[in-house]
PDB file of C-alpha atoms in Angstrom:
ATOM      1  CA  ILE A   1       4.112 -15.489  18.631  1.00 47.00           C
ATOM      2  CA  SER A   2       1.631 -18.612  20.118  1.00 52.00           C
ATOM      3  CA  GLY A   3      -1.191 -17.443  18.842  1.00 62.00           C
ATOM      4  CA  GLU A   4      -2.062 -16.730  22.654  1.00 69.00           C
ATOM      5  CA  PRO A   5      -2.389 -13.985  25.030  1.00 71.00           C
ATOM      6  CA  PHE A   6       0.911 -13.247  26.391  1.00 78.00           C
ATOM      7  CA  VAL A   7       4.476 -13.356  24.594  1.00 81.00           C
ATOM      8  CA  ARG A   8       7.010 -15.036  26.148  1.00 84.00           C
ATOM      9  CA  LEU A   9      10.648 -13.442  26.290  1.00 84.00           C
ATOM     10  CA  TRP A  10      13.434 -15.383  26.479  1.00 86.00           C
ATOM     11  CA  ASP A  11      16.496 -14.933  28.058  1.00 84.00           C
ATOM     12  CA  LEU A  12      19.087 -16.498  25.320  1.00 83.00           C
ATOM     13  CA  THR A  13      22.461 -16.666  28.088  1.00 87.00           C
ATOM     14  CA  THR A  14      20.162 -18.259  30.465  1.00 90.00           C
ATOM     15  CA  GLY A  15      17.470 -19.994  28.771  1.00 88.00           C
ATOM     16  CA  LYS A  16      14.280 -18.959  30.524  1.00 89.00           C
ATOM     17  CA  ALA A  17      11.616 -17.196  29.651  1.00 88.00           C
ATOM     18  CA  ARG A  18       9.170 -14.460  31.014  1.00 86.00           C
ATOM     19  CA  ARG A  19       5.814 -14.306  30.731  1.00 82.00           C
ATOM     20  CA  PHE A  20       4.017 -11.155  29.356  1.00 79.00           C
ATOM     21  CA  ALA A  21       0.254 -11.260  30.212  1.00 72.00           C
ATOM     22  CA  SER A  22      -2.286  -9.445  28.242  1.00 68.00           C
ATOM     23  CA  GLU A  23      -6.289  -9.162  27.193  1.00 66.00           C
ATOM     24  CA  GLN A  24      -5.282  -9.120  23.898  1.00 58.00           C
ATOM     25  CA  ASN A  25      -6.249 -12.439  22.385  1.00 65.00           C
ATOM     26  CA  PRO A  26      -4.298 -13.985  20.421  1.00 78.00           C
ATOM     27  CA  ILE A  27      -1.364 -11.224  19.934  1.00 79.00           C
ATOM     28  CA  GLY A  28      -0.646 -10.943  16.228  1.00 76.00           C
ATOM     29  CA  SER A  29       2.128  -8.707  16.031  1.00 80.00           C
ATOM     30  CA  ILE A  30       4.843  -7.817  18.268  1.00 83.00           C
ATOM     31  CA  ALA A  31       7.794  -5.164  18.342  1.00 86.00           C
ATOM     32  CA  PHE A  32      11.007  -3.793  20.418  1.00 89.00           C
ATOM     33  CA  SER A  33      12.086   0.202  20.580  1.00 90.00           C
ATOM     34  CA  PRO A  34      14.853   0.331  19.388  1.00 87.00           C
ATOM     35  CA  LEU A  35      17.167   0.917  22.553  1.00 88.00           C
ATOM     36  CA  GLY A  36      15.000  -3.016  23.658  1.00 88.00           C
ATOM     37  CA  LYS A  37      13.632  -0.813  26.690  1.00 92.00           C
ATOM     38  CA  HIS A  38       9.968  -1.472  25.202  1.00 92.00           C
ATOM     39  CA  LEU A  39       7.732  -3.749  23.833  1.00 90.00           C
ATOM     40  CA  VAL A  40       4.741  -3.164  21.792  1.00 90.00           C
ATOM     41  CA  THR A  41       1.866  -5.702  20.935  1.00 88.00           C
ATOM     42  CA  SER A  42      -1.065  -5.840  18.687  1.00 84.00           C
ATOM     43  CA  ALA A  43      -3.845  -8.073  18.745  1.00 80.00           C
ATOM     44  CA  PRO A  44      -7.760  -8.948  16.410  1.00 75.00           C
ATOM     45  CA  ARG A  45      -9.568  -5.496  17.785  1.00 76.00           C
ATOM     46  CA  CYS A  46      -6.925  -4.073  20.414  1.00 80.00           C
ATOM     47  CA  TRP A  47      -5.046  -1.303  20.019  1.00 83.00           C
ATOM     48  CA  PRO A  48      -1.476  -1.450  20.580  1.00 89.00           C
ATOM     49  CA  ALA A  49      -0.405  -1.885  24.346  1.00 90.00           C
ATOM     50  CA  LEU A  50       3.455  -0.714  25.631  1.00 93.00           C
ATOM     51  CA  TRP A  51       4.784  -2.537  27.729  1.00 92.00           C
ATOM     52  CA  ASP A  52       7.940  -2.069  30.306  1.00 92.00           C
ATOM     53  CA  LEU A  53      10.773  -5.096  29.834  1.00 90.00           C
ATOM     54  CA  SER A  54      12.341  -4.220  32.738  1.00 89.00           C
ATOM     55  CA  THR A  55       9.324  -5.186  35.258  1.00 90.00           C
ATOM     56  CA  GLY A  56       6.829  -6.715  32.377  1.00 87.00           C
ATOM     57  CA  LYS A  57       4.005  -4.165  33.353  1.00 90.00           C
ATOM     58  CA  GLU A  58       1.920  -3.185  30.744  1.00 90.00           C
ATOM     59  CA  LEU A  59       2.346   1.056  30.394  1.00 93.00           C
ATOM     60  CA  CYS A  60      -0.395   2.111  28.272  1.00 91.00           C
ATOM     61  CA  ARG A  61      -2.833   1.630  25.051  1.00 90.00           C
ATOM     62  CA  PHE A  62      -2.494   3.658  22.338  1.00 88.00           C
ATOM     63  CA  THR A  63      -6.129   4.188  20.982  1.00 83.00           C
ATOM     64  CA  SER A  64      -7.788   6.145  18.562  1.00 81.00           C
ATOM     65  CA  LYS A  65     -10.718   8.416  17.676  1.00 78.00           C
ATOM     66  CA  ASP A  66     -10.791   6.589  14.592  1.00 70.00           C
ATOM     67  CA  LEU A  67     -13.621   4.111  14.161  1.00 64.00           C
ATOM     68  CA  ASP A  68     -11.482   2.014  12.101  1.00 65.00           C
ATOM     69  CA  THR A  69     -11.182  -1.634  13.075  1.00 68.00           C
ATOM     70  CA  PRO A  70      -7.568  -1.904  15.623  1.00 70.00           C
ATOM     71  CA  GLY A  71      -5.186  -4.883  15.439  1.00 69.00           C
ATOM     72  CA  GLY A  72      -2.507  -4.892  12.444  1.00 74.00           C
ATOM     73  CA  MET A  73       1.091  -5.278  12.124  1.00 79.00           C
ATOM     74  CA  VAL A  74       2.968  -2.694  14.834  1.00 86.00           C
ATOM     75  CA  GLY A  75       6.461  -1.041  14.674  1.00 84.00           C
ATOM     76  CA  PHE A  76       8.308   1.856  16.043  1.00 85.00           C
ATOM     77  CA  SER A  77      10.726   4.434  14.247  1.00 82.00           C
ATOM     78  CA  ALA A  78      14.313   4.017  14.247  1.00 78.00           C
ATOM     79  CA  ASP A  79      14.633   6.725  16.836  1.00 83.00           C
ATOM     80  CA  GLY A  80      11.539   5.112  19.245  1.00 87.00           C
ATOM     81  CA  LYS A  81       9.935   8.197  19.241  1.00 87.00           C
ATOM     82  CA  THR A  82       6.993   6.762  17.218  1.00 85.00           C
ATOM     83  CA  LEU A  83       4.942   3.770  17.088  1.00 87.00           C
ATOM     84  CA  ALA A  84       2.884   2.357  14.093  1.00 84.00           C
ATOM     85  CA  ALA A  85       0.016   0.412  13.938  1.00 84.00           C
ATOM     86  CA  SER A  86      -1.735  -0.542  10.703  1.00 78.00           C
ATOM     87  CA  THR A  87      -5.727  -1.334  10.992  1.00 75.00           C
ATOM     88  CA  VAL A  88      -7.874  -3.865   9.129  1.00 68.00           C
ATOM     89  CA  GLY A  89      -9.833  -0.900   7.178  1.00 64.00           C
ATOM     90  CA  LEU A  90      -6.639  -0.446   5.590  1.00 61.00           C
ATOM     91  CA  ARG A  91      -4.984   2.651   7.875  1.00 71.00           C
ATOM     92  CA  ILE A  92      -1.570   3.539   9.334  1.00 75.00           C
ATOM     93  CA  ARG A  93      -2.198   5.166  12.825  1.00 81.00           C
ATOM     94  CA  ARG A  94       1.079   6.679  14.490  1.00 83.00           C
ATOM     95  CA  TRP A  95       1.257   8.161  17.709  1.00 88.00           C
ATOM     96  CA  ASP A  96       4.039   9.917  19.839  1.00 91.00           C
ATOM     97  CA  VAL A  97       5.606   7.224  22.302  1.00 92.00           C
ATOM     98  CA  GLY A  98       6.517  10.113  24.864  1.00 93.00           C
ATOM     99  CA  THR A  99       3.052  11.687  24.600  1.00 94.00           C
ATOM    100  CA  ARG A 100       1.071   8.893  24.274  1.00 92.00           C
ATOM    101  CA  GLN A 101      -0.485  11.544  21.655  1.00 91.00           C
ATOM    102  CA  GLU A 102      -2.125   9.906  18.279  1.00 87.00           C
ATOM    103  CA  GLN A 103      -0.147  12.064  15.533  1.00 80.00           C
ATOM    104  CA  PRO A 104      -1.877  13.058  12.126  1.00 72.00           C
ATOM    105  CA  CYS A 105      -1.691  10.143   9.095  1.00 66.00           C
ATOM    106  CA  GLY A 106      -3.937  10.015   6.777  1.00 57.00           C
ATOM    107  CA  PHE A 107      -3.369   7.032   4.634  1.00 56.00           C
ATOM    108  CA  ARG A 108      -6.186   5.042   3.562  1.00 54.00           C
ATOM    109  CA  GLY A 109      -4.551   2.270   1.926  1.00 51.00           C
ATOM    110  CA  GLN A 110      -4.617   1.317  -1.736  1.00 46.00           C
ATOM    111  CA  MET A 111      -7.865  -0.615  -2.688  1.00 39.00           C
ATOM    112  CA  SER A 112     -11.269  -0.280  -5.277  1.00 34.00           C
ATOM    113  CA  ILE A 113     -14.315  -1.760  -4.137  1.00 34.00           C
ATOM    114  CA  VAL A 114     -13.440  -5.351  -6.058  1.00 35.00           C
ATOM    115  CA  GLU A 115     -10.630  -5.926  -3.545  1.00 38.00           C
ATOM    116  CA  SER A 116     -12.607  -4.634  -0.456  1.00 38.00           C
ATOM    117  CA  LEU A 117     -12.589  -7.848   1.196  1.00 39.00           C
ATOM    118  CA  GLU A 118      -8.863  -8.277   0.335  1.00 42.00           C
ATOM    119  CA  PRO A 119      -6.018  -5.914   3.241  1.00 46.00           C
ATOM    120  CA  ALA A 120      -4.443  -3.306   0.703  1.00 48.00           C
ATOM    121  CA  CYS A 121      -1.702  -2.687   3.057  1.00 56.00           C
ATOM    122  CA  SER A 122      -0.164  -6.447   4.048  1.00 64.00           C
ATOM    123  CA  THR A 123       2.450  -5.321   5.204  1.00 73.00           C
ATOM    124  CA  PHE A 124       4.614  -1.420   6.546  1.00 74.00           C
ATOM    125  CA  ALA A 125       7.858  -0.874   7.656  1.00 78.00           C
ATOM    126  CA  LEU A 126       8.129   3.202   9.029  1.00 77.00           C
ATOM    127  CA  ALA A 127      11.576   4.914   7.761  1.00 80.00           C
ATOM    128  CA  PRO A 128      13.864   5.567  10.279  1.00 78.00           C
ATOM    129  CA  ASP A 129      13.209   9.188  10.493  1.00 79.00           C
ATOM    130  CA  GLY A 130       9.375   9.053  10.309  1.00 75.00           C
ATOM    131  CA  LYS A 131       8.424  10.593   7.033  1.00 78.00           C
ATOM    132  CA  SER A 132       8.318   7.983   4.732  1.00 78.00           C
ATOM    133  CA  PHE A 133       6.632   4.813   5.496  1.00 77.00           C
ATOM    134  CA  ALA A 134       6.619   1.593   2.571  1.00 78.00           C
ATOM    135  CA  THR A 135       3.362  -0.584   2.253  1.00 76.00           C
ATOM    136  CA  THR A 136       3.370  -4.054   0.610  1.00 74.00           C
ATOM    137  CA  ARG A 137       0.380  -6.158  -0.007  1.00 66.00           C
ATOM    138  CA  LYS A 138       0.073  -9.723  -1.656  1.00 62.00           C
ATOM    139  CA  ARG A 139      -2.845  -9.955  -3.960  1.00 57.00           C
ATOM    140  CA  PHE A 140      -4.852  -7.739  -6.474  1.00 54.00           C
ATOM    141  CA  GLY A 141      -1.794  -6.170  -8.204  1.00 59.00           C
ATOM    142  CA  ALA A 142       0.365  -7.267  -5.546  1.00 65.00           C
ATOM    143  CA  LYS A 143       3.299  -4.460  -5.008  1.00 72.00           C
ATOM    144  CA  ALA A 144       5.005  -2.344  -2.727  1.00 77.00           C
ATOM    145  CA  LEU A 145       4.416   1.593  -2.742  1.00 74.00           C
ATOM    146  CA  LEU A 146       6.668   4.382  -0.508  1.00 78.00           C
ATOM    147  CA  TRP A 147       4.232   6.979   0.924  1.00 74.00           C
ATOM    148  CA  ASP A 148       5.038  10.379   2.398  1.00 77.00           C
ATOM    149  CA  VAL A 149       3.295  10.749   5.265  1.00 72.00           C
ATOM    150  CA  ALA A 150       2.926  14.471   6.004  1.00 71.00           C
ATOM    151  CA  ALA A 151       1.915  14.735   1.994  1.00 72.00           C
ATOM    152  CA  ASP A 152      -0.246  11.525   2.760  1.00 69.00           C
ATOM    153  CA  LYS A 153       0.978  10.783  -1.237  1.00 75.00           C
ATOM    154  CA  GLU A 154       2.339   7.728  -2.967  1.00 76.00           C
ATOM    155  CA  ARG A 155       5.831   9.032  -3.749  1.00 80.00           C
ATOM    156  CA  VAL A 156       6.753   5.733  -5.747  1.00 80.00           C
ATOM    157  CA  SER A 157       6.224   1.912  -6.703  1.00 78.00           C
ATOM    158  CA  LEU A 158       8.551   0.030  -5.568  1.00 80.00           C
ATOM    159  CA  GLY A 159       7.720  -2.596  -7.895  1.00 74.00           C
ATOM    160  CA  ILE A 160       6.428  -6.847  -6.356  1.00 73.00           C
ATOM    161  CA  GLY A 161       7.111  -8.002  -2.932  1.00 67.00           C
ATOM    162  CA  GLU A 162       6.755  -8.206   0.459  1.00 66.00           C
ATOM    163  CA  PRO A 163       8.626  -8.462   3.463  1.00 68.00           C
ATOM    164  CA  ILE A 164       9.692  -4.844   3.391  1.00 73.00           C
ATOM    165  CA  ALA A 165      12.663  -3.297   5.532  1.00 77.00           C
ATOM    166  CA  PHE A 166      13.965   0.334   5.676  1.00 80.00           C
ATOM    167  CA  THR A 167      18.271   0.661   5.780  1.00 80.00           C
ATOM    168  CA  PRO A 168      18.960   2.199   9.399  1.00 78.00           C
ATOM    169  CA  ASP A 169      20.395   5.420   7.547  1.00 82.00           C
ATOM    170  CA  GLY A 170      16.424   5.302   5.796  1.00 80.00           C
ATOM    171  CA  ARG A 171      18.637   5.689   2.158  1.00 83.00           C
ATOM    172  CA  ARG A 172      17.193   2.188   1.134  1.00 80.00           C
ATOM    173  CA  VAL A 173      14.478   0.202   1.072  1.00 79.00           C
ATOM    174  CA  ALA A 174      14.489  -3.534   0.731  1.00 79.00           C
ATOM    175  CA  VAL A 175      11.546  -5.433  -0.533  1.00 74.00           C
TER     176      VAL A 175
END
């Protein structure tokens, strides 16, 4: 990620790069779909954009009716059917990639009035089955938590740490 309004996609066998131009400036987070056919980008104050890697064209922008400010991290579920993105206001937004429709997800982060200037969700990882996700934060009692998406509840505290990732089978999470 260059901090520029584009992404360079390098072919490591040829050494050549393709440039994906964007109106998002600067791009702050990127993720490949599990099958490698798509790329998603996110930038401050911009909802995620989905790119076709074969054509280099932007396919769509995932939007939300939420008034929260977009622009956090992005990631796909292991099956590539769900896209998740964090927002400046500590929420996680989810979309069905096929229909481009937003899915319910009430996660509101973990903060108090004292912490309101510090994002409570520094990073997140979506479980392969899309039914849970893990969040981490760096300050104000730094911790990693596992959340149940359907119940919108914290399942377990995972201790302190960052970054965070699930195993492909979803049975373990590393912090």
